[in-house]
mmCIF file of C-alpha atoms and ligand atoms in Angstrom:
data_model
loop_
_atom_site.group_PDB
_atom_site.id
_atom_site.type_symbol
_atom_site.label_atom_id
_atom_site.label_comp_id
_atom_site.label_asym_id
_atom_site.label_seq_id
_atom_site.Cartn_x
_atom_site.Cartn_y
_atom_site.Cartn_z
ATOM 1 C CA MET A 3 0.000 0.000 0.000
ATOM 2 C CA PRO A 4 1.537 3.287 -1.061
ATOM 3 C CA GLN A 5 0.161 5.092 2.007
ATOM 4 C CA ASN A 6 2.262 2.870 4.253
ATOM 5 C CA GLN A 7 5.396 3.326 2.208
ATOM 6 C CA SER A 8 8.146 5.475 3.669
ATOM 7 C CA PRO A 9 9.006 8.568 1.616
ATOM 8 C CA LEU A 10 12.295 6.960 0.542
ATOM 9 C CA ALA A 11 10.557 3.730 -0.498
ATOM 10 C CA GLN A 12 8.293 5.850 -2.697
ATOM 11 C CA LEU A 13 11.431 7.056 -4.479
ATOM 12 C CA GLY A 14 12.498 3.460 -5.104
ATOM 13 C CA TRP A 15 14.703 2.858 -2.055
ATOM 14 C CA GLN A 16 15.138 -0.907 -1.684
ATOM 15 C CA PRO A 17 16.955 -3.222 0.778
ATOM 16 C CA PHE A 18 19.812 -3.499 -1.747
ATOM 17 C CA PHE A 19 20.635 0.171 -1.106
ATOM 18 C CA ALA A 20 19.781 0.220 2.605
ATOM 19 C CA GLU A 21 22.345 -2.543 3.179
ATOM 20 C CA GLN A 22 25.096 -0.220 1.964
ATOM 21 C CA VAL A 23 24.361 2.556 4.440
ATOM 22 C CA SER A 24 24.721 2.673 8.223
ATOM 23 C CA ALA A 25 22.088 4.318 10.421
ATOM 24 C CA GLU A 26 24.576 7.097 11.095
ATOM 25 C CA ASP A 27 25.211 7.672 7.368
ATOM 26 C CA MET A 28 21.467 7.919 6.821
ATOM 27 C CA VAL A 29 21.442 10.997 9.057
ATOM 28 C CA LEU A 30 24.785 12.556 8.130
ATOM 29 C CA THR A 31 24.637 11.855 4.376
ATOM 30 C CA PRO A 32 20.977 11.387 3.429
ATOM 31 C CA PRO A 33 20.280 9.360 0.269
ATOM 32 C CA LEU A 34 19.099 11.239 -2.815
ATOM 33 C CA ARG A 35 17.800 9.836 -6.074
ATOM 34 C CA VAL A 36 18.969 11.392 -9.344
ATOM 35 C CA ILE A 37 15.907 12.305 -11.392
ATOM 36 C CA GLU A 38 17.627 14.242 -14.173
ATOM 37 C CA VAL A 39 21.110 14.954 -15.455
ATOM 38 C CA ASN A 40 21.634 18.259 -17.207
ATOM 39 C CA ARG A 41 24.452 20.662 -18.004
ATOM 40 C CA LYS A 42 24.291 22.278 -14.589
ATOM 41 C CA GLY A 43 24.503 19.012 -12.703
ATOM 42 C CA LEU A 44 22.321 16.333 -11.184
ATOM 43 C CA HIS A 45 18.789 17.085 -10.111
ATOM 44 C CA ALA A 46 18.267 14.870 -7.075
ATOM 45 C CA VAL A 47 15.490 14.338 -4.548
ATOM 46 C CA GLY A 48 15.327 12.740 -1.119
ATOM 47 C CA GLU A 49 13.205 12.838 1.990
ATOM 48 C CA GLY A 50 12.230 16.520 2.162
ATOM 49 C CA ILE A 51 15.207 17.414 -0.078
ATOM 50 C CA ASP A 52 15.137 18.651 -3.679
ATOM 51 C CA LEU A 53 18.387 20.051 -4.990
ATOM 52 C CA LEU A 54 20.824 20.443 -7.829
ATOM 53 C CA VAL A 55 24.081 18.631 -7.144
ATOM 54 C CA PRO A 56 26.855 20.272 -9.180
ATOM 55 C CA ALA A 57 28.601 18.054 -11.737
ATOM 56 C CA GLY A 58 31.005 15.709 -9.984
ATOM 57 C CA PRO A 59 29.566 12.309 -9.154
ATOM 58 C CA ASP A 60 29.693 9.938 -12.131
ATOM 59 C CA ALA A 61 26.002 9.250 -11.932
ATOM 60 C CA THR A 62 22.999 8.874 -14.190
ATOM 61 C CA VAL A 63 19.233 8.960 -13.902
ATOM 62 C CA GLY A 64 18.051 6.500 -11.268
ATOM 63 C CA ASP A 65 21.298 6.538 -9.291
ATOM 64 C CA TRP A 66 21.328 6.952 -5.511
ATOM 65 C CA LEU A 67 23.746 9.443 -3.972
ATOM 66 C CA LEU A 68 24.775 9.934 -0.372
ATOM 67 C CA LEU A 69 24.669 13.691 -0.036
ATOM 68 C CA ASP A 70 27.841 15.391 1.114
ATOM 69 C CA ARG A 71 26.236 18.448 2.658
ATOM 70 C CA ALA A 72 29.444 20.459 2.829
ATOM 71 C CA GLU A 73 30.573 19.625 -0.705
ATOM 72 C CA PRO A 74 27.623 18.207 -2.726
ATOM 73 C CA ALA A 75 29.815 17.594 -5.786
ATOM 74 C CA LEU A 76 31.687 15.009 -3.695
ATOM 75 C CA SER A 77 28.512 13.031 -2.909
ATOM 76 C CA LYS A 78 29.103 9.299 -3.171
ATOM 77 C CA VAL A 79 27.238 7.112 -5.695
ATOM 78 C CA LEU A 80 25.813 3.945 -4.115
ATOM 79 C CA ALA A 81 26.574 0.592 -5.736
ATOM 80 C CA ARG A 82 24.020 -0.032 -8.474
ATOM 81 C CA LYS A 83 21.474 -2.787 -8.594
ATOM 82 C CA SER A 84 21.507 -2.538 -12.391
ATOM 83 C CA LEU A 85 23.004 -0.281 -15.037
ATOM 84 C CA PHE A 86 22.055 0.401 -18.631
ATOM 85 C CA GLN A 87 24.969 1.611 -20.711
ATOM 86 C CA ARG A 88 25.920 1.632 -24.363
ATOM 87 C CA ARG A 89 28.849 2.708 -26.468
ATOM 88 C CA ALA A 90 28.587 6.498 -26.619
ATOM 89 C CA PRO A 91 27.864 7.838 -30.108
ATOM 90 C CA GLY A 92 30.993 9.204 -31.777
ATOM 91 C CA THR A 93 34.378 7.919 -32.817
ATOM 92 C CA GLU A 94 35.839 7.134 -29.415
ATOM 93 C CA TRP A 95 35.178 4.122 -27.257
ATOM 94 C CA LYS A 96 33.509 5.149 -24.077
ATOM 95 C CA PHE A 97 30.334 4.318 -22.235
ATOM 96 C CA GLN A 98 27.266 6.448 -22.056
ATOM 97 C CA LEU A 99 25.262 5.724 -18.935
ATOM 98 C CA ILE A 100 21.570 5.506 -19.752
ATOM 99 C CA ALA A 101 19.809 4.620 -16.509
ATOM 100 C CA ALA A 102 20.641 2.983 -13.201
ATOM 101 C CA ASN A 103 18.780 0.901 -10.651
ATOM 102 C CA VAL A 104 16.016 -0.104 -13.016
ATOM 103 C CA ASP A 105 13.881 -3.179 -12.320
ATOM 104 C CA THR A 106 12.007 -3.439 -15.625
ATOM 105 C CA ALA A 107 12.844 -2.109 -19.083
ATOM 106 C CA PHE A 108 9.948 -1.615 -21.459
ATOM 107 C CA ILE A 109 11.445 -2.029 -24.924
ATOM 108 C CA VAL A 110 8.978 -0.145 -27.083
ATOM 109 C CA SER A 111 8.309 -0.695 -30.781
ATOM 110 C CA SER A 112 5.304 -0.003 -32.995
ATOM 111 C CA CYS A 113 3.245 -2.267 -35.212
ATOM 112 C CA ASN A 114 4.330 -0.395 -38.332
ATOM 113 C CA PRO A 115 7.125 -0.505 -40.958
ATOM 114 C CA ASP A 116 9.661 0.766 -38.406
ATOM 115 C CA PHE A 117 9.426 -2.570 -36.510
ATOM 116 C CA ASN A 118 12.796 -4.340 -36.576
ATOM 117 C CA VAL A 119 13.706 -7.613 -34.838
ATOM 118 C CA ALA A 120 17.473 -6.971 -34.921
ATOM 119 C CA ARG A 121 16.960 -3.671 -33.121
ATOM 120 C CA LEU A 122 14.757 -5.264 -30.460
ATOM 121 C CA GLU A 123 17.407 -7.938 -29.937
ATOM 122 C CA ARG A 124 20.013 -5.267 -29.218
ATOM 123 C CA TYR A 125 17.880 -3.702 -26.512
ATOM 124 C CA ILE A 126 17.133 -7.079 -24.987
ATOM 125 C CA ALA A 127 20.795 -8.116 -24.935
ATOM 126 C CA LEU A 128 21.514 -4.809 -23.214
ATOM 127 C CA ALA A 129 18.796 -5.460 -20.636
ATOM 128 C CA PHE A 130 20.096 -8.980 -19.950
ATOM 129 C CA GLU A 131 23.581 -7.546 -19.525
ATOM 130 C CA ALA A 132 22.201 -4.919 -17.146
ATOM 131 C CA GLU A 133 20.322 -7.614 -15.199
ATOM 132 C CA VAL A 134 17.043 -5.879 -15.800
ATOM 133 C CA THR A 135 13.816 -7.656 -16.815
ATOM 134 C CA PRO A 136 12.963 -6.684 -20.407
ATOM 135 C CA VAL A 137 9.363 -6.525 -21.611
ATOM 136 C CA ILE A 138 8.558 -5.833 -25.262
ATOM 137 C CA VAL A 139 5.741 -3.310 -25.628
ATOM 138 C CA LEU A 140 4.167 -3.130 -29.064
ATOM 139 C CA THR A 141 2.290 0.135 -29.547
ATOM 140 C CA LYS A 142 -0.121 1.432 -32.209
ATOM 141 C CA ALA A 143 -2.169 -1.770 -32.222
ATOM 142 C CA ASP A 144 -5.115 0.514 -33.035
ATOM 143 C CA LEU A 145 -3.485 1.688 -36.277
ATOM 144 C CA CYS A 146 -2.648 -1.790 -37.514
ATOM 145 C CA ASP A 147 -5.057 -4.093 -39.376
ATOM 146 C CA ASP A 148 -3.340 -7.269 -38.240
ATOM 147 C CA PRO A 149 -0.911 -6.982 -35.306
ATOM 148 C CA ALA A 150 -0.574 -10.786 -34.964
ATOM 149 C CA PRO A 151 2.623 -11.083 -37.100
ATOM 150 C CA PHE A 152 4.302 -8.367 -35.013
ATOM 151 C CA VAL A 153 3.368 -10.168 -31.810
ATOM 152 C CA SER A 154 4.675 -13.512 -33.006
ATOM 153 C CA ALA A 155 7.931 -12.015 -34.329
ATOM 154 C CA ALA A 156 8.488 -10.288 -30.977
ATOM 155 C CA ALA A 157 7.554 -13.403 -28.992
ATOM 156 C CA ALA A 158 10.052 -15.503 -30.982
ATOM 157 C CA ILE A 159 12.999 -13.373 -29.821
ATOM 158 C CA SER A 160 13.386 -14.980 -26.407
ATOM 159 C CA PRO A 161 11.229 -17.230 -24.232
ATOM 160 C CA ARG A 162 12.349 -15.087 -21.290
ATOM 161 C CA VAL A 163 10.695 -11.906 -22.585
ATOM 162 C CA SER A 164 6.993 -11.063 -22.288
ATOM 163 C CA VAL A 165 5.269 -9.223 -25.119
ATOM 164 C CA VAL A 166 2.470 -6.708 -24.543
ATOM 165 C CA LEU A 167 0.333 -5.334 -27.363
ATOM 166 C CA LEU A 168 -1.550 -2.103 -26.772
ATOM 167 C CA ASN A 169 -2.752 1.291 -27.830
ATOM 168 C CA ALA A 170 -0.619 3.795 -25.917
ATOM 169 C CA LEU A 171 -3.263 6.500 -26.303
ATOM 170 C CA SER A 172 -5.901 4.548 -24.400
ATOM 171 C CA GLY A 173 -6.408 3.293 -20.874
ATOM 172 C CA GLU A 174 -4.686 0.008 -21.764
ATOM 173 C CA PRO A 175 -1.137 0.837 -20.581
ATOM 174 C CA ARG A 176 -2.265 1.180 -16.958
ATOM 175 C CA ASP A 177 -3.827 -2.267 -16.925
ATOM 176 C CA LYS A 178 -1.395 -4.079 -19.158
ATOM 177 C CA LEU A 179 1.798 -2.692 -17.573
ATOM 178 C CA ARG A 180 0.522 -2.779 -13.969
ATOM 179 C CA GLU A 181 2.291 -6.024 -13.129
ATOM 180 C CA TRP A 182 5.694 -4.290 -13.505
ATOM 181 C CA CYS A 183 4.753 -0.791 -12.306
ATOM 182 C CA GLN A 184 4.372 -1.668 -8.637
ATOM 183 C CA PRO A 185 5.185 0.640 -5.716
ATOM 184 C CA GLY A 186 8.913 0.789 -5.005
ATOM 185 C CA GLN A 187 9.787 -0.393 -8.515
ATOM 186 C CA THR A 188 11.686 1.530 -11.194
ATOM 187 C CA VAL A 189 10.825 1.135 -14.867
ATOM 188 C CA VAL A 190 12.372 2.669 -17.983
ATOM 189 C CA PHE A 191 10.978 3.139 -21.479
ATOM 190 C CA LEU A 192 13.528 2.539 -24.244
ATOM 191 C CA GLY A 193 13.241 2.470 -28.021
ATOM 192 C CA SER A 194 13.552 4.475 -31.222
ATOM 193 C CA SER A 195 12.051 7.892 -31.642
ATOM 194 C CA GLY A 196 8.329 7.984 -32.314
ATOM 195 C CA VAL A 197 7.433 4.552 -30.942
ATOM 196 C CA GLY A 198 5.327 6.032 -28.142
ATOM 197 C CA LYS A 199 7.552 6.027 -25.038
ATOM 198 C CA SER A 200 6.343 9.397 -23.805
ATOM 199 C CA SER A 201 2.759 8.534 -24.748
ATOM 200 C CA LEU A 202 3.036 5.474 -22.487
ATOM 201 C CA VAL A 203 4.419 7.586 -19.644
ATOM 202 C CA ASN A 204 1.518 9.989 -20.059
ATOM 203 C CA ALA A 205 -0.933 7.080 -20.088
ATOM 204 C CA LEU A 206 0.476 5.764 -16.791
ATOM 205 C CA PHE A 207 0.148 9.213 -15.226
ATOM 206 C CA GLY A 208 -3.244 9.893 -16.768
ATOM 207 C CA GLU A 209 -2.044 13.366 -17.743
ATOM 208 C CA GLU A 210 0.510 15.022 -19.954
ATOM 209 C CA THR A 211 3.810 14.599 -18.133
ATOM 210 C CA GLU A 212 5.991 14.417 -21.241
ATOM 211 C CA SER A 213 5.575 16.089 -24.653
ATOM 212 C CA THR A 214 4.800 13.906 -27.647
ATOM 213 C CA ALA A 215 4.707 14.616 -31.390
ATOM 214 C CA PRO A 216 3.487 12.858 -34.539
ATOM 215 C CA ILE A 217 5.920 10.704 -36.533
ATOM 216 C CA ARG A 218 6.882 11.324 -40.188
ATOM 217 C CA GLU A 219 4.345 9.870 -42.552
ATOM 218 C CA ASP A 220 6.738 8.682 -45.249
ATOM 219 C CA ASP A 221 8.930 6.360 -43.162
ATOM 220 C CA ALA A 222 7.203 6.125 -39.746
ATOM 221 C CA LYS A 223 10.300 7.565 -37.999
ATOM 222 C CA GLY A 224 9.967 9.867 -35.017
ATOM 223 C CA ARG A 225 11.122 13.458 -34.634
ATOM 224 C CA HIS A 226 13.212 13.100 -31.463
ATOM 225 C CA THR A 227 10.697 14.923 -29.334
ATOM 226 C CA THR A 228 12.085 13.868 -25.947
ATOM 227 C CA THR A 229 15.583 15.259 -25.486
ATOM 228 C CA ARG A 230 16.327 14.479 -21.826
ATOM 229 C CA ARG A 231 16.217 11.412 -19.649
ATOM 230 C CA GLN A 232 13.916 12.102 -16.752
ATOM 231 C CA LEU A 233 12.533 10.158 -13.846
ATOM 232 C CA HIS A 234 8.968 10.781 -12.664
ATOM 233 C CA PHE A 235 7.158 9.249 -9.695
ATOM 234 C CA LEU A 236 3.693 7.785 -10.084
ATOM 235 C CA PRO A 237 1.392 8.700 -7.180
ATOM 236 C CA GLY A 238 1.357 4.997 -6.243
ATOM 237 C CA GLY A 239 5.132 5.095 -5.749
ATOM 238 C CA CYS A 240 6.595 3.655 -8.960
ATOM 239 C CA ALA A 241 9.561 5.461 -10.557
ATOM 240 C CA VAL A 242 9.187 5.895 -14.326
ATOM 241 C CA ILE A 243 12.052 6.950 -16.609
ATOM 242 C CA ASP A 244 11.392 8.357 -20.077
ATOM 243 C CA THR A 245 14.330 8.467 -22.489
ATOM 244 C CA PRO A 246 15.012 10.119 -25.855
ATOM 245 C CA GLY A 247 14.755 7.818 -28.876
ATOM 246 C CA MET A 248 18.140 6.278 -29.665
ATOM 247 C CA ARG A 249 19.417 6.496 -33.231
ATOM 248 C CA GLU A 250 21.981 3.816 -32.701
ATOM 249 C CA LEU A 251 22.525 1.248 -29.991
ATOM 250 C CA GLN A 252 26.019 -0.221 -30.005
ATOM 251 C CA LEU A 253 26.859 -2.946 -27.539
ATOM 252 C CA MET A 254 30.127 -2.834 -25.638
ATOM 253 C CA ASP A 255 31.182 -5.078 -22.757
ATOM 254 C CA ALA A 256 27.911 -6.979 -23.110
ATOM 255 C CA GLU A 257 29.088 -10.466 -24.065
ATOM 256 C CA GLY A 258 26.997 -12.085 -21.343
ATOM 257 C CA GLY A 259 23.877 -10.257 -22.481
ATOM 258 C CA VAL A 260 24.314 -11.484 -26.058
ATOM 259 C CA ALA A 261 24.904 -15.037 -24.820
ATOM 260 C CA ASP A 262 21.737 -14.885 -22.699
ATOM 261 C CA LEU A 263 19.756 -13.801 -25.727
ATOM 262 C CA PHE A 264 21.147 -16.559 -27.976
ATOM 263 C CA PRO A 265 21.755 -19.439 -25.537
ATOM 264 C CA ASP A 266 21.400 -22.088 -28.266
ATOM 265 C CA LEU A 267 24.064 -20.502 -30.492
ATOM 266 C CA SER A 268 26.404 -19.830 -27.574
ATOM 267 C CA ALA A 269 26.181 -23.526 -26.655
ATOM 268 C CA LEU A 270 26.813 -24.660 -30.248
ATOM 269 C CA VAL A 271 29.954 -22.524 -30.546
ATOM 270 C CA GLU A 272 31.387 -24.412 -27.606
ATOM 271 C CA GLN A 273 31.112 -27.578 -29.694
ATOM 272 C CA CYS A 274 33.002 -26.247 -32.740
ATOM 273 C CA HIS A 275 36.279 -28.100 -33.203
ATOM 274 C CA PHE A 276 38.375 -24.936 -33.347
ATOM 275 C CA ARG A 277 38.144 -22.386 -30.589
ATOM 276 C CA ASP A 278 38.450 -19.532 -33.075
ATOM 277 C CA CYS A 279 36.041 -21.129 -35.577
ATOM 278 C CA LYS A 280 34.579 -18.557 -37.966
ATOM 279 C CA HIS A 281 31.795 -21.003 -38.907
ATOM 280 C CA GLU A 282 32.723 -20.765 -42.576
ATOM 281 C CA THR A 283 34.620 -23.753 -43.985
ATOM 282 C CA GLU A 284 36.322 -25.132 -40.882
ATOM 283 C CA PRO A 285 35.977 -28.865 -40.260
ATOM 284 C CA GLY A 286 34.015 -29.833 -37.173
ATOM 285 C CA CYS A 287 31.951 -26.655 -37.142
ATOM 286 C CA ALA A 288 28.855 -27.227 -35.000
ATOM 287 C CA ILE A 289 27.096 -24.159 -36.407
ATOM 288 C CA ARG A 290 27.421 -25.344 -40.040
ATOM 289 C CA ALA A 291 26.325 -28.803 -38.993
ATOM 290 C CA ALA A 292 23.216 -27.414 -37.315
ATOM 291 C CA LEU A 293 22.488 -25.303 -40.401
ATOM 292 C CA ALA A 294 22.824 -28.331 -42.687
ATOM 293 C CA ALA A 295 20.460 -30.254 -40.429
ATOM 294 C CA GLY A 296 17.922 -27.452 -40.772
ATOM 295 C CA ALA A 297 18.079 -26.771 -37.037
ATOM 296 C CA LEU A 298 18.960 -23.078 -37.347
ATOM 297 C CA ASP A 299 17.158 -20.044 -38.634
ATOM 298 C CA GLU A 300 19.632 -18.401 -41.036
ATOM 299 C CA PRO A 301 18.599 -14.761 -40.628
ATOM 300 C CA ARG A 302 18.754 -15.172 -36.856
ATOM 301 C CA LEU A 303 22.217 -16.713 -37.151
ATOM 302 C CA ALA A 304 23.334 -13.750 -39.271
ATOM 303 C CA ARG A 305 22.005 -11.294 -36.682
ATOM 304 C CA TRP A 306 23.801 -13.143 -33.914
ATOM 305 C CA GLU A 307 27.100 -13.147 -35.847
ATOM 306 C CA LYS A 308 26.817 -9.427 -36.479
ATOM 307 C CA LEU A 309 26.049 -8.662 -32.845
ATOM 308 C CA VAL A 310 28.860 -10.883 -31.537
ATOM 309 C CA ALA A 311 31.370 -9.283 -33.925
ATOM 310 C CA GLU A 312 30.293 -5.760 -33.040
ATOM 311 C CA GLU A 313 30.315 -6.397 -29.301
ATOM 312 C CA ARG A 314 33.765 -7.976 -29.480
ATOM 313 C CA PHE A 315 35.176 -5.201 -31.637
ATOM 314 C CA ASN A 316 33.874 -2.485 -29.313
ATOM 315 C CA THR A 317 34.987 -4.264 -26.155
ATOM 316 C CA GLU A 318 38.491 -4.869 -27.530
ATOM 317 C CA SER A 319 38.722 -1.321 -28.832
ATOM 318 C CA LEU A 320 37.710 0.052 -25.450
ATOM 319 C CA ALA A 321 40.351 -2.085 -23.761
ATOM 320 C CA ALA A 322 42.999 -0.963 -26.271
ATOM 321 C CA GLN A 323 42.070 2.654 -25.820
ATOM 322 C CA THR A 324 42.270 2.506 -22.051
ATOM 323 C CA SER A 325 45.476 0.473 -22.007
ATOM 324 C CA GLY A 326 47.119 2.834 -24.492
ATOM 325 C CA ASN A 327 48.279 -0.062 -26.676
ATOM 326 C CA LYS A 328 49.550 1.729 -29.783
ATOM 327 C CA SER A 329 49.843 -1.180 -32.210
ATOM 328 C CA LEU A 330 46.378 -2.425 -31.299
ATOM 329 C CA ARG A 331 44.982 1.061 -31.749
ATOM 330 C CA LYS A 332 46.508 1.231 -35.208
ATOM 331 C CA ALA A 333 44.978 -2.142 -36.088
ATOM 332 C CA ILE A 334 41.595 -0.877 -34.953
ATOM 333 C CA ARG A 335 41.836 2.250 -37.073
ATOM 334 C CA LEU A 336 42.677 0.108 -40.105
ATOM 335 C CA ALA A 337 39.741 -2.185 -39.377
ATOM 336 C CA GLN A 338 37.470 0.846 -39.107
ATOM 337 C CA LYS A 339 38.626 2.138 -42.483
ATOM 338 C CA LYS A 340 37.965 -1.259 -44.004
ATOM 339 C CA ASN A 341 34.505 -1.300 -42.434
ATOM 340 C CA ARG A 342 33.664 2.067 -43.926
ATOM 341 C CA LYS A 343 34.663 0.836 -47.377
HETATM 342 N N1 GTP B 22 -2.758 5.786 -32.532
HETATM 343 C C1 GTP B 22 -1.699 5.669 -31.748
HETATM 344 N N2 GTP B 22 -0.773 6.627 -31.744
HETATM 345 C C2 GTP B 22 0.286 6.478 -30.926
HETATM 346 C C3 GTP B 22 0.461 5.331 -30.109
HETATM 347 N N3 GTP B 22 1.622 5.496 -29.420
HETATM 348 C C4 GTP B 22 2.153 6.666 -29.792
HETATM 349 N N4 GTP B 22 1.360 7.278 -30.707
HETATM 350 C C5 GTP B 22 1.619 8.538 -31.401
HETATM 351 O O1 GTP B 22 2.925 8.450 -31.960
HETATM 352 C C6 GTP B 22 3.573 9.715 -31.930
HETATM 353 C C7 GTP B 22 4.931 9.575 -31.235
HETATM 354 O O2 GTP B 22 4.722 9.276 -29.860
HETATM 355 P P1 GTP B 22 5.720 9.750 -28.718
HETATM 356 O O3 GTP B 22 5.136 9.273 -27.436
HETATM 357 O O4 GTP B 22 6.063 11.177 -28.849
HETATM 358 O O5 GTP B 22 7.005 8.883 -29.089
HETATM 359 P P2 GTP B 22 8.407 8.777 -28.310
HETATM 360 O O6 GTP B 22 8.777 7.345 -28.331
HETATM 361 O O7 GTP B 22 8.310 9.420 -26.985
HETATM 362 O O8 GTP B 22 9.388 9.593 -29.276
HETATM 363 P P3 GTP B 22 10.739 10.421 -28.913
HETATM 364 O O9 GTP B 22 10.460 11.276 -27.731
HETATM 365 O O10 GTP B 22 10.998 11.204 -30.143
HETATM 366 O O11 GTP B 22 11.806 9.399 -28.668
HETATM 367 C C8 GTP B 22 2.608 10.659 -31.221
HETATM 368 O O12 GTP B 22 1.892 11.362 -32.215
HETATM 369 C C9 GTP B 22 1.681 9.727 -30.452
HETATM 370 O O13 GTP B 22 0.389 10.277 -30.268
HETATM 371 C C10 GTP B 22 -0.530 4.320 -30.159
HETATM 372 O O14 GTP B 22 -0.464 3.265 -29.505
HETATM 373 N N5 GTP B 22 -1.603 4.548 -30.988
HETATM 374 MG MG1 MG B 23 9.353 10.945 -26.135
HETATM 375 ZN ZN1 ZN B 24 32.013 -23.136 -36.042
#
């Protein structure tokens, strides 16, 4: 019952965080939750506290800080229950933190020509890596004559992921997403621009909390209406994070997430005769054998190979960059040039 929840519990405070803080710390350095990151710093809220912490802590939306009253920029970030991060857009290899301490990630896509299984798989691998429960939310059911093929394509991605079909502009989101939007929980909406993330947030709140805008008619792409990641609290005590549509989602340091998404292929690779098997012409290749036996879906195999290669390349490049290994860096630049060609 939300009425019985402590103010901190309403902000998403869970035993995982409480265990990190002594009773004394709770008084001297009260916990604050980051609800927005902007140029001026971190907007954070706690029990009877609402303040802007100047840039300093390496934190993202959803993080918990222990406030250093004398020097807020030195506030400590509590260990995270989960963390969403991707390779930051650009030419360097670094992480961009997306959201922390999330329990459920709603991976949003629409029943229209913008629907893309490979893209959904990326988000789900990221969620598995982050140790967050992913749920696929298919919007715009009302605009689609036959949503069934979208539902079955989404359901085929992983037996571990639920699929919800709805009209984001109706009362359906409240009912259909209720199971995950419980008091004390934190949920995030992720997906491309225009899929209806902010519309879903508004539907949960029953009022306009976030701005929304129509998509382009020619290609069903969105217009990047949401530009900031922001956390809002439902009156019942669930924390809801809206995010801007991502143009590109590159995996880095997410090998486990990819393996969780493709457990069958990860197991087969272990059976290939050569450890560095490329699954092309090598003898004793378990992947080729499974293909020949008709046990594998070829497009899915191709998506897996692409994701594995990208994840490995980014992870190795990140390691090379941080270790300052010159010859490896040169090899990476050459590989990049080749890729571009
Ligand atoms: N008919 C219908 N329209 C929807 C549905 N979901 C979203 N829309 C419309 O799709 C457009 C884009 O929705 P937004 O909620 O702004 O999308 P977004 O994912 O937040 O997009 P960005 O903020 O750009 O990342 C708006 O015009 C919404 O009204 C739906 O289920 N049915
Ligand atoms: Mg939006
Ligand atoms: Zn092989």
